[in-house]
PDB file of C-alpha atoms and ligand atoms in Angstrom:
ATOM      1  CA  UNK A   1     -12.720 -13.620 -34.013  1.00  0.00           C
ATOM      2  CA  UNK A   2     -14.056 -16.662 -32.844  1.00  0.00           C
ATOM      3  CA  UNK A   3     -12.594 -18.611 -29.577  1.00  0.00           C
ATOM      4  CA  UNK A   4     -12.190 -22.017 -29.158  1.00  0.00           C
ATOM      5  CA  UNK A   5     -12.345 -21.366 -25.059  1.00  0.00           C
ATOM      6  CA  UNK A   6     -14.599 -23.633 -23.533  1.00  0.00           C
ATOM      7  CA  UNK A   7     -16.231 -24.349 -20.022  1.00  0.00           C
ATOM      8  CA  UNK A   8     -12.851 -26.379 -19.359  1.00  0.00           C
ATOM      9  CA  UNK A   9     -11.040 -23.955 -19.795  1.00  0.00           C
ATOM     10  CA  UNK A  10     -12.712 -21.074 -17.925  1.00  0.00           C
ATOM     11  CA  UNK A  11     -12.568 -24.048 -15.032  1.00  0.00           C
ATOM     12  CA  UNK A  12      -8.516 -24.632 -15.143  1.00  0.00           C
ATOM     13  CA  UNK A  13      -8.375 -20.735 -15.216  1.00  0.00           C
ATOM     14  CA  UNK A  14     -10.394 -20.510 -12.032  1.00  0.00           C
ATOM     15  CA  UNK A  15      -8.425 -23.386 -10.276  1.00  0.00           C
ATOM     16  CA  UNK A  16      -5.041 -21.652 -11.186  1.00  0.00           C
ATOM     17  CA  UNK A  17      -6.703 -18.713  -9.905  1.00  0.00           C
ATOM     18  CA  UNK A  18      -7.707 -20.006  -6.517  1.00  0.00           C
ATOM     19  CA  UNK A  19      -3.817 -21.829  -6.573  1.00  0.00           C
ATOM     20  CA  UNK A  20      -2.582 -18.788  -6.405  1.00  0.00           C
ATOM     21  CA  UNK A  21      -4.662 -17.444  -4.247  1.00  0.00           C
ATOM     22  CA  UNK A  22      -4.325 -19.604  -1.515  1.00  0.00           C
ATOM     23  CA  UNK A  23      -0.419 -19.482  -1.450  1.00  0.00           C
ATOM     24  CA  UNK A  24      -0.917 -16.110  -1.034  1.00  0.00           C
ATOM     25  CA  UNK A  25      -3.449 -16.660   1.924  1.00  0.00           C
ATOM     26  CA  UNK A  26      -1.030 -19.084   3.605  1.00  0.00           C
ATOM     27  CA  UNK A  27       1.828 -16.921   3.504  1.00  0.00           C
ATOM     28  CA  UNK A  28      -0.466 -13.585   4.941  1.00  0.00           C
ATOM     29  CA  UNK A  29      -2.327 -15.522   7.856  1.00  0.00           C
ATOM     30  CA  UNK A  30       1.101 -15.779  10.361  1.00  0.00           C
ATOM     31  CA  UNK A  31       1.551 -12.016   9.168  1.00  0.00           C
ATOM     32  CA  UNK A  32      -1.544 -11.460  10.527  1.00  0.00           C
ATOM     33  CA  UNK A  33      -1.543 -14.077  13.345  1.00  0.00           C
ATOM     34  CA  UNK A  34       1.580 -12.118  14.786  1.00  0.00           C
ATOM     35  CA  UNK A  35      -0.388  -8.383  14.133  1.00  0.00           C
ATOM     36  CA  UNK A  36      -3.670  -9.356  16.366  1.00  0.00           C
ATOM     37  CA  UNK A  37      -3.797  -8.127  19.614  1.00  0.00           C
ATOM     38  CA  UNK A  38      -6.015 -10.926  21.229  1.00  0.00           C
ATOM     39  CA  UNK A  39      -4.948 -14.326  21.676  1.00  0.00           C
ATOM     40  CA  UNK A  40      -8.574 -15.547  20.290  1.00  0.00           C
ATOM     41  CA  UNK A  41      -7.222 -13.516  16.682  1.00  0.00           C
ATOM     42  CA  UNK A  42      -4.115 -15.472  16.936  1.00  0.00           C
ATOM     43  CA  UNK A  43      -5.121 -18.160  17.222  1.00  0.00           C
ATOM     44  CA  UNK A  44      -7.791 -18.535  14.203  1.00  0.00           C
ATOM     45  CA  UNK A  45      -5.711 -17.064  12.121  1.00  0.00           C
ATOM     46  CA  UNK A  46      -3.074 -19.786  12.875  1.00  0.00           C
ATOM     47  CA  UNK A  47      -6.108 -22.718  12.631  1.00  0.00           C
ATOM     48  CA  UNK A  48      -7.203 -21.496   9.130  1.00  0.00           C
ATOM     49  CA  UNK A  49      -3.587 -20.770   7.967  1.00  0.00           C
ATOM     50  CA  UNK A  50      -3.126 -24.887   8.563  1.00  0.00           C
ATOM     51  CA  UNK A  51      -6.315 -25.438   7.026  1.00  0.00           C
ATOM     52  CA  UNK A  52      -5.587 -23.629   3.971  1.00  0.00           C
ATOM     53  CA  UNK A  53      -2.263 -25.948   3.607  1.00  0.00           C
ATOM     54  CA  UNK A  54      -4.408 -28.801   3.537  1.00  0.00           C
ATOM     55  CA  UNK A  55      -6.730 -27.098   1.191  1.00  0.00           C
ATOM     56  CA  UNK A  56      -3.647 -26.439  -0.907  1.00  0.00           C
ATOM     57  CA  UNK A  57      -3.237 -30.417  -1.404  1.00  0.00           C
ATOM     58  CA  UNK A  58      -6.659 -30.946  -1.984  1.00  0.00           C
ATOM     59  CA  UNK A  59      -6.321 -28.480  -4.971  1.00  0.00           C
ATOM     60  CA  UNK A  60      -3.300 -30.308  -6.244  1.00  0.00           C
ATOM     61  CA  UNK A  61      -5.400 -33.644  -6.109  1.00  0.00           C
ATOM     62  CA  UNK A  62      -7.963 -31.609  -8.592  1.00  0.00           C
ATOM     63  CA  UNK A  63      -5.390 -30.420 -11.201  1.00  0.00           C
ATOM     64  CA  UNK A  64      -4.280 -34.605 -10.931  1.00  0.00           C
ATOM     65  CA  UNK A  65      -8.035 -35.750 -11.680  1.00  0.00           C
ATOM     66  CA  UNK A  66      -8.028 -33.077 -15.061  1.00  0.00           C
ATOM     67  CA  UNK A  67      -4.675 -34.547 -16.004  1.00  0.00           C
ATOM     68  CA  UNK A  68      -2.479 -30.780 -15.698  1.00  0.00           C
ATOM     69  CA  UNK A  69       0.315 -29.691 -13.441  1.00  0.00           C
ATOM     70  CA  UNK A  70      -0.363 -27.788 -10.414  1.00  0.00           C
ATOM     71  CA  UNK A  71       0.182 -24.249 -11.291  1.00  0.00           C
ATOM     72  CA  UNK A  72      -0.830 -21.017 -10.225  1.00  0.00           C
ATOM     73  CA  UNK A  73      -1.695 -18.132 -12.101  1.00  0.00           C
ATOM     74  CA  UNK A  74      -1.412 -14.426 -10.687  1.00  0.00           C
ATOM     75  CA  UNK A  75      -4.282 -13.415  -9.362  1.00  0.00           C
ATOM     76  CA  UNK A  76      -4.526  -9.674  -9.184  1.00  0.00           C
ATOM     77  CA  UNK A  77      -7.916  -9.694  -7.110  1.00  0.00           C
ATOM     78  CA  UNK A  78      -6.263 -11.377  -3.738  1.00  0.00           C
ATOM     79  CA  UNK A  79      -3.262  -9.420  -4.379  1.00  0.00           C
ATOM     80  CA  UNK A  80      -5.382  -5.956  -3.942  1.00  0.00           C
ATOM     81  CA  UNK A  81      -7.575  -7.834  -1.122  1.00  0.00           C
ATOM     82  CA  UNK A  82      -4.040  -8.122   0.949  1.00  0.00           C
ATOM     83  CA  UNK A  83      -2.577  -5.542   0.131  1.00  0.00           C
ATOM     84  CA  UNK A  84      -5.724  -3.593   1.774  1.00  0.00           C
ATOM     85  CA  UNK A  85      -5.270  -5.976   4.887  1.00  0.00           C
ATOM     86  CA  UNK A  86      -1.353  -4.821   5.131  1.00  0.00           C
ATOM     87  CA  UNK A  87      -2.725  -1.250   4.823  1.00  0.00           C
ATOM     88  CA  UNK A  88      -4.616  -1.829   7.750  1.00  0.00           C
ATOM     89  CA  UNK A  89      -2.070  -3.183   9.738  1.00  0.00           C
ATOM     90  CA  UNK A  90       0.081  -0.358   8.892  1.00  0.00           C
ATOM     91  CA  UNK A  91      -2.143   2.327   9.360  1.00  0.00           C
ATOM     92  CA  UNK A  92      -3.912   0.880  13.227  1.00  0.00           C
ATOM     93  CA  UNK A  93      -1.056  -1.308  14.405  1.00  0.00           C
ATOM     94  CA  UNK A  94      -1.065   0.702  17.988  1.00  0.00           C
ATOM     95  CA  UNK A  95      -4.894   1.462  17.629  1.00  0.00           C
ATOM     96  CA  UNK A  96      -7.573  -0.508  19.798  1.00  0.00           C
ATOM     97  CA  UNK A  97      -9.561  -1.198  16.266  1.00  0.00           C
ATOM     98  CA  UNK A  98      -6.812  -2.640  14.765  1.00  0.00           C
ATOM     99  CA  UNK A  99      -8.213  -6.394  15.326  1.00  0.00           C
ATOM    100  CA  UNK A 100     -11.742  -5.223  14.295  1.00  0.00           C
ATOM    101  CA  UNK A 101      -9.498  -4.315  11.091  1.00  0.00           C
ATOM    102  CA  UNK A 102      -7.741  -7.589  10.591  1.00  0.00           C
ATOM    103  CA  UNK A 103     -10.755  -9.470  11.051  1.00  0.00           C
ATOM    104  CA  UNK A 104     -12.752  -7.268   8.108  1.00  0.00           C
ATOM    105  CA  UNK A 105      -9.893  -7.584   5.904  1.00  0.00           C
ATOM    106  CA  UNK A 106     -10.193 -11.610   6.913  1.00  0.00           C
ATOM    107  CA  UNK A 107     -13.626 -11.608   5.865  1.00  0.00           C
ATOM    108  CA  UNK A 108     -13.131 -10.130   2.456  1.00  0.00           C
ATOM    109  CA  UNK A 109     -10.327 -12.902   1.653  1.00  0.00           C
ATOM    110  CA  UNK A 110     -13.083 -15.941   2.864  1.00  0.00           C
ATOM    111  CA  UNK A 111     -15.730 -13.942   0.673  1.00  0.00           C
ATOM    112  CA  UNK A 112     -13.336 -13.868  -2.669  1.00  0.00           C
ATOM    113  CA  UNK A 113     -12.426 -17.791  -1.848  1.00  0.00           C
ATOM    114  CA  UNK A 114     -16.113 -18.693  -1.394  1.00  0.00           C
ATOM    115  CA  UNK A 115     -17.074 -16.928  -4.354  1.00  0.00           C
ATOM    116  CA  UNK A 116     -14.451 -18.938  -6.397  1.00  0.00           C
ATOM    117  CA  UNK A 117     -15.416 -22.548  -4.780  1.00  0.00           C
ATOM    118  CA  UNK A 118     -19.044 -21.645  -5.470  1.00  0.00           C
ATOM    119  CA  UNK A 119     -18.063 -21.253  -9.421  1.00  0.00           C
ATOM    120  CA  UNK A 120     -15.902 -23.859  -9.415  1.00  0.00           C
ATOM    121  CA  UNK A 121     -18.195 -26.534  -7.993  1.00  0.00           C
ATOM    122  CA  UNK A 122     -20.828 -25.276 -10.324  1.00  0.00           C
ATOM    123  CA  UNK A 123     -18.512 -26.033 -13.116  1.00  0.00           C
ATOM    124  CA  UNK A 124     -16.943 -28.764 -11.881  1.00  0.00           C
ATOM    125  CA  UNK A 125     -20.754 -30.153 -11.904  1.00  0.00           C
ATOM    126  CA  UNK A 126     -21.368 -28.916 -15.062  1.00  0.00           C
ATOM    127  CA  UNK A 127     -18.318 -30.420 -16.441  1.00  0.00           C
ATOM    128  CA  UNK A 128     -18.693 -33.918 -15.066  1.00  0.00           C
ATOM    129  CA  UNK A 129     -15.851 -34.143 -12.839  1.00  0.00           C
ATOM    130  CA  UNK A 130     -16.935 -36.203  -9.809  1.00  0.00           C
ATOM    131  CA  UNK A 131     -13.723 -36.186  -7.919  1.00  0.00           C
ATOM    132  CA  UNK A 132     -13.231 -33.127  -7.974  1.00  0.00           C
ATOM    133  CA  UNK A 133     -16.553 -31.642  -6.422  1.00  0.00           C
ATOM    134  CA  UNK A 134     -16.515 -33.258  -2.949  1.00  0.00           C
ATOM    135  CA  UNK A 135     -12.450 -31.701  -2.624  1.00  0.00           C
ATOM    136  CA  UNK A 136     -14.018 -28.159  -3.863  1.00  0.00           C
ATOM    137  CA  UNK A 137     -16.824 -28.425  -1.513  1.00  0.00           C
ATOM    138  CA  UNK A 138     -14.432 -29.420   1.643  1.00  0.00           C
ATOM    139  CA  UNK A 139     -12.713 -26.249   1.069  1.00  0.00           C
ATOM    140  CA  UNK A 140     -15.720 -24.316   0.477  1.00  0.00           C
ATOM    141  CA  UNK A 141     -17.084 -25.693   3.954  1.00  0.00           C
ATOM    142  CA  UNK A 142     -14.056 -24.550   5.860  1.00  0.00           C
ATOM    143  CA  UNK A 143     -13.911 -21.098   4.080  1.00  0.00           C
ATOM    144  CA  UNK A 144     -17.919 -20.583   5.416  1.00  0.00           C
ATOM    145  CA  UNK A 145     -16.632 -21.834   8.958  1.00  0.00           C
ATOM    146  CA  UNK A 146     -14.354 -19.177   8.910  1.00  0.00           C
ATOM    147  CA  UNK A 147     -15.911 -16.840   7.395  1.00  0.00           C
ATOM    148  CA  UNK A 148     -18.782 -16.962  10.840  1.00  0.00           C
ATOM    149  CA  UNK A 149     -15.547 -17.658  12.847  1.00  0.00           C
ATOM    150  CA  UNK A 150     -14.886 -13.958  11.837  1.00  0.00           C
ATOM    151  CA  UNK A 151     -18.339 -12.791  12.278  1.00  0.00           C
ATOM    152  CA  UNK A 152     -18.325 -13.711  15.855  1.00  0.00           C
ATOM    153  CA  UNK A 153     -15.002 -12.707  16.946  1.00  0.00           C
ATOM    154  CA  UNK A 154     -15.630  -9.569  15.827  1.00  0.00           C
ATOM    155  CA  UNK A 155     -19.302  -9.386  17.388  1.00  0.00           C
ATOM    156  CA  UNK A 156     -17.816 -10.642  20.655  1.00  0.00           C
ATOM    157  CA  UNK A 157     -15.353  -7.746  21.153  1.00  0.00           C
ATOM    158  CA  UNK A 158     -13.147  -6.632  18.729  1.00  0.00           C
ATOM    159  CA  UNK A 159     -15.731  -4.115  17.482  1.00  0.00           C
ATOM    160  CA  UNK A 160     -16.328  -3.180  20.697  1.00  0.00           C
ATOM    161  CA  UNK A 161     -13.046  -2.701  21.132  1.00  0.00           C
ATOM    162  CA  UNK A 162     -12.310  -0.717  18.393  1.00  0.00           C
ATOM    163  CA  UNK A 163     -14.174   2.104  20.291  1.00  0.00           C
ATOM    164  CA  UNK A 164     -12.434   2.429  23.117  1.00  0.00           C
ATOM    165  CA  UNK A 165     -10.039   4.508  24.239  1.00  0.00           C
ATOM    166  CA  UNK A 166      -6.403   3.183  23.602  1.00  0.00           C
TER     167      UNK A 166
HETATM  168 FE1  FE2 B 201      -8.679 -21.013   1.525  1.00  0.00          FE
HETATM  169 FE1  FE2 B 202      -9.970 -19.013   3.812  1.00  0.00          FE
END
């Protein structure tokens, strides 16, 4: 059967998608703020968990320019990439490699959200939507900050860490 599902569609999907996903991402980063061992851990994770509450708002201004309510829509991807992160803090929480953990499972939450603002600039592009491409592409630039944020904590010592004796 034929669909009627357009471009604009597959967009408000996406941007319910990424909703969702960031309320999920605010309410994980004090879980994980608390679970780091070293204050430099803590303390991203508490910069980018008030980042991505601004980010929230600048998603709500997007769903305004396209007319719909703000609304989420379950997204089973960042459910499974948490749910991995929890595992790890389960499974190392007395272990030296535990932040070398939390970071990784970090990095795979800023990969799935950069992946999502890369589509949905491309569409928004696409689409014509001018407003909403420089609030996509603010978030984008903060998830890519993190994202090397990550990279160098994790460079710096908690790999290094990770191998040494407890
Ligand atoms: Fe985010
Ligand atoms: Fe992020």
């Amino acid at each position: 059967m034929a669909t009627t599902k357009q471009l604009d569609d597959l967009f408000l999907d996406t941007l319910k998608d990424i909703y969702f996903a960031e309320k999920q991402i605010l309410r994980a980063l004090p879980k994980m703020a608390r679970a780091a061992r070293s204050e430099e851990g803590k303390s991203g994770f508490l910069q980018h968990r008030d980042e991505t509450q601004g980010q929230i708002e600048r998603l709500g201004k997007v769903f305004e320019f396209i007319g719909k309510p703000a609304r989420g829509k379950t997204c089973e991807a960042i459910q499974g990439i948490i749910a991995d992160g929890e595992e790890i803090m389960e499974e190392f929480k007395d272990s030296p490699a535990l932040d070398a953990g939390l970071l990784s499972a970090a990095q795979a939450v800023e990969h799935y959200e950069i992946a999502r603002y890369g589509t949905l600039i491309a569409w928004a592009t696409q689409l014509g939507l001018k407003d909403a491409v420089p609030l996509l592409k603010a978030n984008l630039a903060e998830e890519e900050a993190t994202d090397k944020k990550l990279t160098e904590l994790a460079e710096k010592s908690a790999n290094a860490n990770g191998q040494k004796a407890a």
